[in-house]
Amino acid sequence: MKRETVIVLDFGGQYNQLVARRVRECQVYCEIYSYKTDIEKIKEMNPKGIILTGGPNSCYEASSPTYTEELFQLGIPVLGLCYGAQLMQYLLGGKVERAAVREYGKTQVQVDTDSRLFAGVSPETICWMSHFDYISRTAPGFRVIAHTADCPVAAAENEAQKLYAIQFHPEVLHTVEGTKMLSNFVLDICGCAGDWRMDSFVEESIKAIRKKVGDGKVLCALSGGVDSSVAAVLLSKAVGEQLTCVFVDHGLLRKNEGDEVEAVFGPDGSYDLNFIRVNAQERFYEKLKGVSEPEKKRKIIGEEFIRVFEEEAKKIGMVDFLVQGTIYPDVVESGLGGESAVIKSHHNVGGLPDYVDFKEIIEPLRDLFKDEVRKAGLEMGIPEYLVFRQPFPGPGLGIRIIGDVTAEKVKIVQDADAIYREEIAKAGLDRNINQYFAALTNMRSVGVMGDERTYDYAIALRAVNTIDFMTAESAQIPWEVLQRVTSRIINEVSHVNRVMYDLTSKPPGTIEFE
Ligand code: XMP
């Protein structure tokens, strides 16, 4: 394996990515693999430690995911979590049974702090439990190192063989001292140095990219989003002007965004690269004329984007490499990494361009979680406003305008959205809300301004908190902030006479307002 690594064997648990992230927070590189991964491959990788995740099954049932017992004889420390803990005990001769009641939620756990796993942890600590099955008898050679009122074996160890089983979930934040436990495992028990850092990632990646690219030509579609920006800067640091970034301004970006991207990456910016901005606003507006069905708009924008990009790529001619901003959750969620593949609809602009003449794809961020991409970005001096940019859909404001899209409507929603973002930042809420934006409803209604009757649009404000963007709650924004935003939008943005706040959660709503 290229660097000191702990691997997570995924048994279908919902927290698989979280386990890997927490390990990386201990500055130890970590990758996720399916429990179907062959033991020979694991031996080849020679990881410093192995973590078995939770999962929804019962280990004593014949059809449940399992693993060869040999895993525990490799001399590599193994930590089983929840299902992983039960499976370890079961395979090594312990007993797992169905409990009369499910133990669920924050639970007081008594831990034996003499165990290396719990060194520095309080003897009584709150942990997150979620299980029906329980370990009723540990496997030979194990001793119990934690219990709760209902669970006789909340953790067990075989210190000599470096095998550890934990019934609860140290990876979730409700387990107050979970990070300490994981860090005890990876640093002390597995003996990792803990030197996985973003500066070393940046340095290593630059070297690897240089080696791979040689004097080849590289093309990158830059959207101004976090992933493509960080990928572009990494490439620029590695190969400078061998890199060309094409930024398609489809006229559906947030206010001033096109200019901001140009200021950072363009000729007056701070990076060494060829930057091409394509001002294709009119082309997109023309194609979108009279179209109001959201899926149709998405399709038109996606296809037109490809066409514009393709034209630019043709001008450049044959390139050797095409950069993609794929990040680790994309890899795991597309089923290549772990077991719990979530089928995520990949609705990014462009998709994989098979229409550009290139030899190979480069995905420099493939191993990173989003927060690590941000850290790498900051490390390389990318401005904070770019690094902490909220998610923004590829089709942009095209899908935040209900009904047909016109230049006038784009301007309205841009102006309203800019005011909203400014006020949220002023109120110090910008880092606490995961996504917030203004959308233009297609509704017009009667209002009165001064002495005049108006017949204008209603703006919808949306703000959500979410962990994974699959489910979301509307954010609780202080009333005064909403009032200030409302009055500023009505006073400053022409053709708006009403502002509404969307309280819908997801489901049943979606985050976008399209
Ligand atoms: P929904 O509206 O499906 O959005 O609840 C979930 C998350 O995905 C973002 N989103 C997109 N991101 N291209 C993207 O890159 C798209 O076409 C797209 N559509 C929605 C949305 O902003 C939210 O963060």
Coordinates of C-alpha atoms and ligand atoms in Angstrom, one line a residue:
M1 CA 0.0 0.0 0.0
K2 CA 1.2 3.5 -0.9
R3 CA 1.0 4.9 2.6
E4 CA 0.2 3.8 6.2
T5 CA -3.4 2.8 6.0
V6 CA -6.2 1.4 8.1
I7 CA -9.0 -0.3 6.2
V8 CA -12.6 -0.4 7.0
L9 CA -14.4 -3.6 5.9
D10 CA -18.0 -2.6 5.2
F11 CA -20.8 -4.9 6.3
G12 CA -23.5 -2.6 5.1
G13 CA -23.7 -0.3 8.1
Q14 CA -25.1 3.2 7.6
Y15 CA -22.0 4.8 9.3
N16 CA -19.3 3.2 7.0
Q17 CA -18.1 6.5 5.6
L18 CA -18.2 8.1 9.1
V19 CA -15.9 5.4 10.5
A20 CA -13.3 6.2 7.8
R21 CA -13.7 10.0 8.3
R22 CA -13.1 9.7 12.0
V23 CA -10.0 7.6 11.5
R24 CA -8.7 10.3 9.1
E25 CA -9.4 12.9 11.8
C26 CA -6.8 11.0 13.8
Q27 CA -4.4 11.8 10.9
V28 CA -4.4 8.2 9.7
Y29 CA -5.3 7.4 6.1
C30 CA -8.2 5.1 5.8
E31 CA -10.0 3.3 2.9
I32 CA -13.3 1.5 2.8
Y33 CA -13.7 -2.0 1.2
S34 CA -16.6 -4.3 0.9
Y35 CA -16.7 -7.4 3.1
K36 CA -16.6 -9.3 -0.1
T37 CA -13.0 -8.3 -0.6
D38 CA -10.7 -11.3 -0.9
I39 CA -8.4 -11.9 2.1
E40 CA -5.5 -12.2 -0.4
K41 CA -6.1 -8.6 -1.4
I42 CA -6.1 -7.5 2.2
K43 CA -2.8 -9.3 2.8
E44 CA -1.3 -7.6 -0.2
M45 CA -2.4 -4.2 1.1
N46 CA -0.8 -5.0 4.4
P47 CA -2.8 -2.4 6.4
K48 CA -1.8 -1.3 9.9
G49 CA -5.3 -2.1 11.2
I50 CA -8.7 -3.3 10.1
I51 CA -12.1 -2.1 11.3
L52 CA -15.3 -4.1 10.7
T53 CA -18.3 -2.0 10.5
G54 CA -21.9 -2.4 11.7
G55 CA -24.6 -3.8 9.5
P56 CA -28.3 -4.7 9.5
N57 CA -28.0 -8.5 9.7
S58 CA -27.7 -11.2 12.4
C59 CA -24.3 -12.9 12.2
Y60 CA -25.7 -16.4 13.1
E61 CA -27.9 -16.5 10.1
A62 CA -26.5 -18.5 7.2
S63 CA -27.2 -15.8 4.6
S64 CA -25.6 -13.0 6.5
P65 CA -22.4 -11.3 5.4
T66 CA -19.4 -13.0 7.0
Y67 CA -15.6 -13.3 6.6
T68 CA -12.9 -15.9 6.8
E69 CA -11.6 -16.5 10.3
E70 CA -8.1 -16.1 8.9
L71 CA -8.6 -12.4 9.1
F72 CA -8.0 -12.6 12.9
Q73 CA -4.8 -14.6 12.5
L74 CA -2.9 -12.2 10.3
G75 CA -1.3 -10.4 13.3
I76 CA -3.0 -7.2 12.2
P77 CA -5.1 -5.5 14.9
V78 CA -8.8 -5.8 14.2
L79 CA -11.6 -3.7 15.7
G80 CA -15.2 -4.9 15.3
L81 CA -18.0 -2.4 15.7
C82 CA -21.6 -3.5 16.4
Y83 CA -22.3 -6.2 13.7
G84 CA -18.5 -6.4 13.2
A85 CA -18.0 -7.0 17.0
Q86 CA -20.7 -9.7 17.0
L87 CA -19.3 -11.4 13.9
M88 CA -15.8 -11.4 15.4
Q89 CA -17.1 -13.0 18.6
Y90 CA -19.3 -15.5 16.7
L91 CA -16.5 -16.6 14.3
L92 CA -14.1 -17.1 17.1
G93 CA -16.4 -19.2 19.3
G94 CA -18.5 -16.7 21.3
K95 CA -22.3 -16.6 21.4
V96 CA -24.5 -14.0 19.8
E97 CA -28.3 -14.0 20.5
R98 CA -31.3 -11.9 20.0
A99 CA -32.1 -9.7 23.0
A100 CA -35.6 -9.3 24.4
V101 CA -35.5 -5.5 23.8
R102 CA -33.5 -3.4 21.4
E103 CA -30.9 -1.2 23.0
Y104 CA -31.0 2.1 21.2
G105 CA -29.8 5.6 21.7
K106 CA -27.4 7.4 24.1
T107 CA -26.5 4.9 26.8
Q108 CA -24.4 5.0 29.9
V109 CA -21.5 2.6 29.5
Q110 CA -19.0 1.4 32.2
V111 CA -15.6 0.9 30.6
D112 CA -12.4 -0.6 32.0
T113 CA -9.8 2.1 31.5
D114 CA -7.0 -0.4 32.0
S115 CA -7.7 -1.6 28.4
R116 CA -5.5 0.2 25.9
L117 CA -8.7 0.8 23.9
F118 CA -10.2 2.9 26.7
A119 CA -7.0 4.6 28.0
G120 CA -7.9 8.2 29.0
V121 CA -11.6 7.6 28.6
S122 CA -13.9 8.3 31.6
P123 CA -15.0 5.1 33.5
E124 CA -18.6 6.0 32.9
T125 CA -19.2 7.4 29.4
I126 CA -22.1 8.0 27.1
C127 CA -22.1 5.9 23.9
W128 CA -24.5 5.4 21.0
M129 CA -26.1 2.0 20.9
S130 CA -28.2 0.6 18.1
H131 CA -28.6 -3.2 18.3
F132 CA -31.1 -6.1 18.7
D133 CA -28.6 -8.9 18.8
Y134 CA -26.0 -9.0 21.7
I135 CA -22.9 -10.9 22.6
S136 CA -24.1 -13.2 25.4
R137 CA -20.7 -15.0 25.7
T138 CA -17.3 -13.8 24.6
A139 CA -15.1 -16.0 22.5
P140 CA -12.3 -17.9 24.3
G141 CA -9.3 -15.6 25.1
F142 CA -11.4 -12.5 25.3
R143 CA -12.2 -10.5 28.4
V144 CA -15.1 -8.1 28.9
I145 CA -13.9 -4.4 29.0
A146 CA -17.3 -2.6 29.0
H147 CA -20.9 -3.2 29.9
T148 CA -24.2 -1.4 30.3
A149 CA -27.3 -2.0 32.5
D150 CA -28.8 -4.1 29.7
C151 CA -25.7 -5.3 27.8
P152 CA -23.2 -7.6 29.5
V153 CA -20.6 -7.3 26.7
A154 CA -20.5 -3.7 25.5
A155 CA -16.8 -4.3 24.6
A156 CA -14.3 -7.1 24.8
E157 CA -10.6 -7.6 24.0
N158 CA -8.0 -10.2 23.3
E159 CA -5.0 -8.0 24.0
A160 CA -2.4 -10.5 23.1
Q161 CA -3.9 -10.9 19.6
K162 CA -4.9 -7.3 19.3
L163 CA -8.5 -8.1 18.7
Y164 CA -11.2 -5.7 19.9
A165 CA -15.0 -5.8 19.8
I166 CA -17.2 -2.8 20.6
Q167 CA -21.0 -3.2 20.6
F168 CA -21.7 0.6 20.4
H169 CA -20.7 3.1 17.7
P170 CA -17.6 5.1 18.5
E171 CA -17.8 6.8 15.1
V172 CA -21.0 8.8 15.8
L173 CA -20.7 12.0 17.7
H174 CA -23.3 10.9 20.3
T175 CA -20.5 8.7 21.6
V176 CA -18.9 11.4 23.6
E177 CA -15.4 9.9 23.8
G178 CA -15.6 7.9 20.5
T179 CA -12.8 9.7 18.8
K180 CA -10.5 9.0 21.8
M181 CA -11.4 5.3 21.5
L182 CA -10.7 5.2 17.7
S183 CA -7.5 7.2 18.2
N184 CA -6.4 4.7 20.9
F185 CA -7.0 1.9 18.4
V186 CA -5.3 3.4 15.3
L187 CA -2.4 5.2 17.0
D188 CA -1.6 3.1 20.1
I189 CA -2.8 -0.4 19.2
C190 CA -2.1 -0.4 15.5
G191 CA 1.0 1.8 16.0
C192 CA 0.2 4.3 13.2
A193 CA 2.3 7.4 13.1
G194 CA -0.6 9.7 12.4
D195 CA 1.1 11.7 9.8
W196 CA -1.6 11.8 7.2
R197 CA -2.0 15.6 6.7
M198 CA -3.3 17.8 4.0
D199 CA 0.1 19.4 3.4
S200 CA 1.6 16.0 2.8
F201 CA -1.3 15.1 0.5
V202 CA -0.8 18.2 -1.5
E203 CA 2.9 17.6 -1.8
E204 CA 2.6 14.0 -2.7
S205 CA -0.2 14.6 -5.2
I206 CA 1.9 17.3 -7.0
K207 CA 4.8 14.9 -7.3
A208 CA 2.5 12.1 -8.5
I209 CA 0.7 14.3 -11.0
R210 CA 4.0 15.6 -12.5
K211 CA 5.2 12.0 -12.9
K212 CA 2.0 10.9 -14.6
V213 CA 1.5 13.9 -16.8
G214 CA 5.1 14.4 -18.0
D215 CA 5.0 17.1 -20.6
G216 CA 1.4 16.1 -21.6
K217 CA -1.5 18.5 -22.0
V218 CA -4.3 18.6 -19.5
L219 CA -7.8 19.9 -19.8
C220 CA -10.1 20.8 -16.9
A221 CA -13.8 21.9 -16.9
L222 CA -13.9 24.5 -14.1
S223 CA -17.3 25.2 -12.6
G224 CA -16.1 27.4 -9.8
G225 CA -17.4 24.8 -7.3
V226 CA -15.2 23.6 -4.5
D227 CA -14.1 20.3 -6.1
S228 CA -13.2 21.5 -9.5
S229 CA -11.5 24.6 -8.1
V230 CA -9.3 22.5 -5.8
A231 CA -8.5 20.0 -8.5
A232 CA -7.6 22.8 -10.9
V233 CA -5.2 24.5 -8.4
L234 CA -3.6 21.2 -7.7
L235 CA -3.0 20.6 -11.4
S236 CA -1.8 24.1 -11.9
K237 CA 0.7 23.8 -9.1
A238 CA 1.9 20.5 -10.6
V239 CA 2.1 21.3 -14.3
G240 CA 1.4 25.0 -14.7
E241 CA 0.6 26.1 -18.2
Q242 CA 0.3 22.5 -19.5
L243 CA -3.2 22.9 -17.9
T244 CA -6.1 24.6 -19.6
C245 CA -9.2 25.3 -17.6
V246 CA -12.4 26.0 -19.5
F247 CA -15.0 27.8 -17.6
V248 CA -18.4 27.9 -19.2
D249 CA -20.5 30.8 -18.0
H250 CA -24.1 29.7 -18.8
G251 CA -25.6 32.8 -17.4
L252 CA -27.3 30.8 -14.6
L253 CA -24.6 31.4 -12.0
R254 CA -25.1 33.4 -8.8
K255 CA -24.6 37.1 -8.8
N256 CA -21.0 38.1 -9.8
E257 CA -19.9 34.5 -9.7
G258 CA -18.5 34.4 -13.2
D259 CA -16.3 37.4 -12.5
E260 CA -15.2 36.0 -9.2
V261 CA -14.1 32.8 -10.8
E262 CA -12.3 34.8 -13.5
A263 CA -10.6 36.9 -10.8
V264 CA -9.2 33.9 -9.1
F265 CA -8.3 31.7 -12.1
G266 CA -8.0 34.2 -15.0
P267 CA -4.9 36.1 -16.2
D268 CA -5.0 38.5 -13.3
G269 CA -5.4 35.7 -10.8
S270 CA -2.9 33.9 -8.7
Y271 CA -2.4 30.7 -10.7
D272 CA -0.3 29.5 -13.5
L273 CA -2.6 28.0 -16.1
N274 CA -4.5 28.8 -19.3
F275 CA -7.9 30.1 -18.5
I276 CA -10.7 30.2 -21.0
R277 CA -14.0 31.8 -20.0
V278 CA -16.8 31.1 -22.5
N279 CA -19.6 33.7 -22.2
A280 CA -22.4 31.6 -23.4
Q281 CA -25.2 33.3 -21.6
E282 CA -27.2 34.2 -24.6
R283 CA -26.9 30.7 -26.1
F284 CA -28.4 29.2 -23.0
Y285 CA -31.2 31.7 -22.7
E286 CA -32.1 31.1 -26.3
K287 CA -32.3 27.3 -25.8
L288 CA -34.3 27.7 -22.7
K289 CA -36.9 30.1 -24.2
G290 CA -40.4 29.1 -23.3
V291 CA -39.4 25.8 -21.6
S292 CA -40.9 25.4 -18.1
E293 CA -40.7 21.7 -17.3
P294 CA -37.8 21.2 -14.8
E295 CA -36.4 18.0 -16.2
K296 CA -36.5 19.4 -19.7
K297 CA -34.6 22.5 -18.5
R298 CA -32.0 20.3 -16.8
K299 CA -31.5 18.3 -20.0
I300 CA -31.2 21.4 -22.2
I301 CA -28.7 23.0 -19.9
G302 CA -26.7 19.8 -19.6
E303 CA -26.6 19.2 -23.3
E304 CA -25.8 22.8 -24.2
F305 CA -23.0 22.7 -21.6
I306 CA -21.5 19.7 -23.3
R307 CA -21.8 21.3 -26.7
V308 CA -20.0 24.5 -25.6
F309 CA -17.3 22.6 -23.8
E310 CA -16.8 20.4 -26.8
E311 CA -16.4 23.4 -29.1
E312 CA -13.7 24.8 -26.9
A313 CA -12.0 21.4 -26.5
K314 CA -11.9 21.1 -30.3
K315 CA -10.1 24.4 -30.5
I316 CA -7.5 23.1 -28.1
G317 CA -7.1 19.9 -30.0
M318 CA -5.9 16.6 -28.7
V319 CA -5.2 16.6 -24.9
D320 CA -3.6 13.9 -23.0
F321 CA -5.5 14.1 -19.7
L322 CA -8.9 15.3 -18.6
V323 CA -9.4 16.3 -15.0
Q324 CA -12.4 15.1 -13.0
G325 CA -13.3 16.4 -9.6
T326 CA -14.5 13.0 -8.3
I327 CA -14.2 12.8 -4.5
Y328 CA -14.2 9.8 -2.2
P329 CA -17.9 9.7 -1.3
D330 CA -18.6 9.6 -5.1
V331 CA -16.4 6.6 -5.3
V332 CA -18.0 4.8 -2.4
E333 CA -21.5 5.8 -3.4
S334 CA -21.1 4.5 -6.9
G335 CA -20.5 1.1 -5.3
L336 CA -16.7 0.9 -6.0
G337 CA -15.6 1.3 -2.4
G338 CA -17.9 0.0 0.3
E339 CA -20.9 -2.2 0.6
S340 CA -23.7 0.2 1.3
A341 CA -23.8 1.7 -2.1
V342 CA -26.3 4.5 -2.2
I343 CA -27.5 5.1 -5.7
K344 CA -27.1 8.7 -6.1
S345 CA -28.4 10.4 -9.1
H346 CA -25.4 12.1 -10.6
H347 CA -26.9 15.2 -12.1
N348 CA -23.8 17.2 -12.6
V349 CA -23.3 19.3 -15.7
G350 CA -21.5 17.5 -18.3
G351 CA -21.1 14.0 -16.9
L352 CA -18.2 12.1 -18.4
P353 CA -17.4 13.8 -21.7
D354 CA -16.7 11.0 -24.2
Y355 CA -16.8 13.7 -26.9
V356 CA -13.4 15.2 -26.0
D357 CA -10.3 13.7 -27.4
F358 CA -8.2 12.7 -24.5
K359 CA -6.2 9.7 -23.5
E360 CA -6.7 9.4 -19.7
I361 CA -8.7 10.8 -16.8
I362 CA -7.0 12.3 -13.8
E363 CA -9.0 12.4 -10.6
P364 CA -6.7 14.0 -8.0
L365 CA -9.3 14.2 -5.2
R366 CA -10.5 10.6 -5.5
D367 CA -9.3 9.7 -2.1
L368 CA -10.6 12.7 -0.2
F369 CA -13.8 13.5 1.8
K370 CA -15.3 16.9 1.2
D371 CA -13.9 18.4 4.4
E372 CA -10.4 17.2 3.3
V373 CA -10.9 18.7 -0.1
R374 CA -11.6 22.0 1.7
K375 CA -8.5 21.6 3.8
A376 CA -6.4 20.9 0.8
G377 CA -7.9 24.0 -0.8
L378 CA -7.0 26.2 2.1
E379 CA -3.6 24.7 2.3
M380 CA -2.9 25.8 -1.3
G381 CA -4.2 29.3 -0.6
I382 CA -7.5 29.2 -2.4
P383 CA -9.7 32.0 -1.0
E384 CA -12.1 31.0 1.7
Y385 CA -15.2 32.2 -0.1
L386 CA -14.4 29.6 -2.8
V387 CA -13.4 26.9 -0.4
F388 CA -16.5 27.2 1.7
R389 CA -18.9 27.7 -1.1
Q390 CA -22.2 26.0 -0.6
P391 CA -23.4 23.2 -3.0
F392 CA -24.7 24.7 -6.2
P393 CA -26.5 22.6 -8.8
G394 CA -24.9 22.2 -12.2
P395 CA -27.9 23.7 -14.0
G396 CA -27.7 26.6 -11.6
L397 CA -30.4 29.2 -11.4
G398 CA -32.1 27.5 -14.3
I399 CA -33.7 25.2 -11.8
R400 CA -34.3 27.9 -9.2
I401 CA -36.6 29.8 -11.5
I402 CA -40.0 28.1 -11.6
G403 CA -41.4 28.1 -15.1
D404 CA -39.6 29.5 -18.1
V405 CA -36.2 31.2 -17.8
T406 CA -35.5 34.7 -19.0
A407 CA -32.6 37.1 -18.5
E408 CA -34.9 39.3 -16.5
K409 CA -35.9 36.5 -14.1
V410 CA -32.2 35.5 -13.7
K411 CA -31.4 39.0 -12.6
I412 CA -34.3 39.0 -10.1
V413 CA -33.3 35.8 -8.5
Q414 CA -29.6 36.7 -8.5
D415 CA -30.2 40.0 -6.7
A416 CA -32.6 38.5 -4.2
D417 CA -30.2 35.6 -3.5
A418 CA -27.2 38.0 -3.0
I419 CA -29.2 40.0 -0.4
Y420 CA -30.2 36.8 1.4
R421 CA -26.6 35.5 1.5
E422 CA -25.3 38.8 2.6
E423 CA -27.7 39.1 5.5
I424 CA -27.2 35.5 6.6
A425 CA -23.4 36.1 6.7
K426 CA -23.9 39.3 8.6
A427 CA -26.0 37.5 11.2
G428 CA -23.1 35.0 11.5
L429 CA -25.3 32.1 10.3
D430 CA -23.5 31.2 7.1
R431 CA -21.3 28.4 8.5
N432 CA -24.3 26.9 10.5
I433 CA -26.7 26.4 7.6
N434 CA -25.8 23.8 5.1
Q435 CA -27.5 25.3 2.1
Y436 CA -29.6 28.4 1.6
F437 CA -30.7 30.3 -1.4
A438 CA -33.5 32.3 -3.0
A439 CA -35.7 30.9 -5.8
L440 CA -38.1 32.7 -8.0
T441 CA -41.6 31.3 -7.9
N442 CA -43.5 31.9 -11.0
M443 CA -46.3 33.3 -9.1
R444 CA -47.3 37.0 -9.5
S445 CA -49.8 38.6 -7.2
V446 CA -51.2 42.0 -6.3
G447 CA -49.4 44.2 -3.9
V448 CA -49.3 47.9 -3.0
M449 CA -46.1 50.0 -2.9
G450 CA -46.4 53.7 -2.2
D451 CA -49.7 54.6 -3.6
E452 CA -49.4 52.2 -6.4
R453 CA -50.9 48.9 -7.1
T454 CA -48.3 46.3 -8.1
Y455 CA -48.5 42.9 -9.8
D456 CA -45.2 41.2 -9.2
Y457 CA -43.3 38.1 -8.4
A458 CA -42.9 36.2 -5.1
I459 CA -39.4 35.1 -4.0
A460 CA -39.1 31.9 -2.0
L461 CA -36.3 31.7 0.6
R462 CA -35.0 28.2 1.4
A463 CA -32.5 27.2 4.1
V464 CA -31.8 23.7 5.2
N465 CA -29.7 21.8 7.6
T466 CA -28.6 18.3 6.5
I467 CA -25.8 15.8 7.0
D468 CA -25.9 14.0 3.7
F469 CA -28.3 16.0 1.5
M470 CA -30.5 13.0 1.3
T471 CA -32.7 14.2 4.1
A472 CA -32.9 17.7 5.4
E473 CA -34.8 20.0 7.8
S474 CA -35.6 23.6 7.2
A475 CA -33.3 25.8 9.2
Q476 CA -34.6 27.9 12.1
I477 CA -33.6 31.4 11.1
P478 CA -34.3 34.2 13.6
W479 CA -37.4 36.1 12.7
E480 CA -35.5 39.5 12.6
V481 CA -33.1 38.1 10.0
L482 CA -36.0 36.9 7.8
Q483 CA -37.7 40.3 8.2
R484 CA -34.6 42.2 7.3
V485 CA -34.0 40.0 4.2
T486 CA -37.7 40.4 3.2
S487 CA -37.7 44.1 3.4
R488 CA -34.4 44.5 1.6
I489 CA -35.5 42.3 -1.2
I490 CA -38.8 44.1 -1.7
N491 CA -37.1 47.5 -1.5
E492 CA -34.1 46.7 -3.6
V493 CA -35.2 44.2 -6.2
S494 CA -37.6 45.4 -8.9
H495 CA -40.5 43.2 -9.7
V496 CA -40.7 41.5 -6.4
N497 CA -43.6 42.3 -4.0
R498 CA -43.7 39.2 -1.8
V499 CA -41.1 37.0 0.0
M500 CA -41.9 33.6 1.5
Y501 CA -39.9 31.3 3.7
D502 CA -40.1 27.6 2.8
L503 CA -40.5 25.4 5.9
T504 CA -40.7 22.1 4.0
S505 CA -38.3 19.3 5.1
K506 CA -36.9 16.7 2.7
P507 CA -38.7 14.4 2.2
P508 CA -41.4 15.3 1.2
G509 CA -39.8 18.4 -0.4
T510 CA -36.4 18.4 -2.2
I511 CA -33.7 20.8 -1.2
E512 CA -33.8 22.6 -4.5
F513 CA -37.0 24.6 -5.3
E514 CA -37.6 23.7 -8.9
Ligands
XMP1 P1 -32.4 17.9 -4.0 O1 -33.0 19.1 -4.6 O2 -32.4 16.7 -4.9 O3 -30.8 18.3 -3.8 O4 -32.9 17.6 -2.6 C1 -29.9 17.6 -3.1 C2 -28.5 18.3 -3.3 O5 -28.1 18.1 -4.6 C3 -27.9 19.4 -5.2 N1 -28.3 19.3 -6.6 C4 -27.4 19.2 -7.6 N2 -26.1 19.2 -7.6 N3 -26.1 19.1 -9.9 C5 -25.4 19.2 -8.8 O6 -24.2 19.2 -8.8 C6 -27.4 19.1 -10.0 O7 -28.0 19.0 -11.1 C7 -28.1 19.2 -8.8 N4 -29.4 19.2 -8.4 C8 -29.5 19.3 -7.1 C9 -28.8 20.3 -4.4 O8 -28.3 21.7 -4.5 C10 -28.6 19.8 -3.0 O9 -27.4 20.2 -2.4

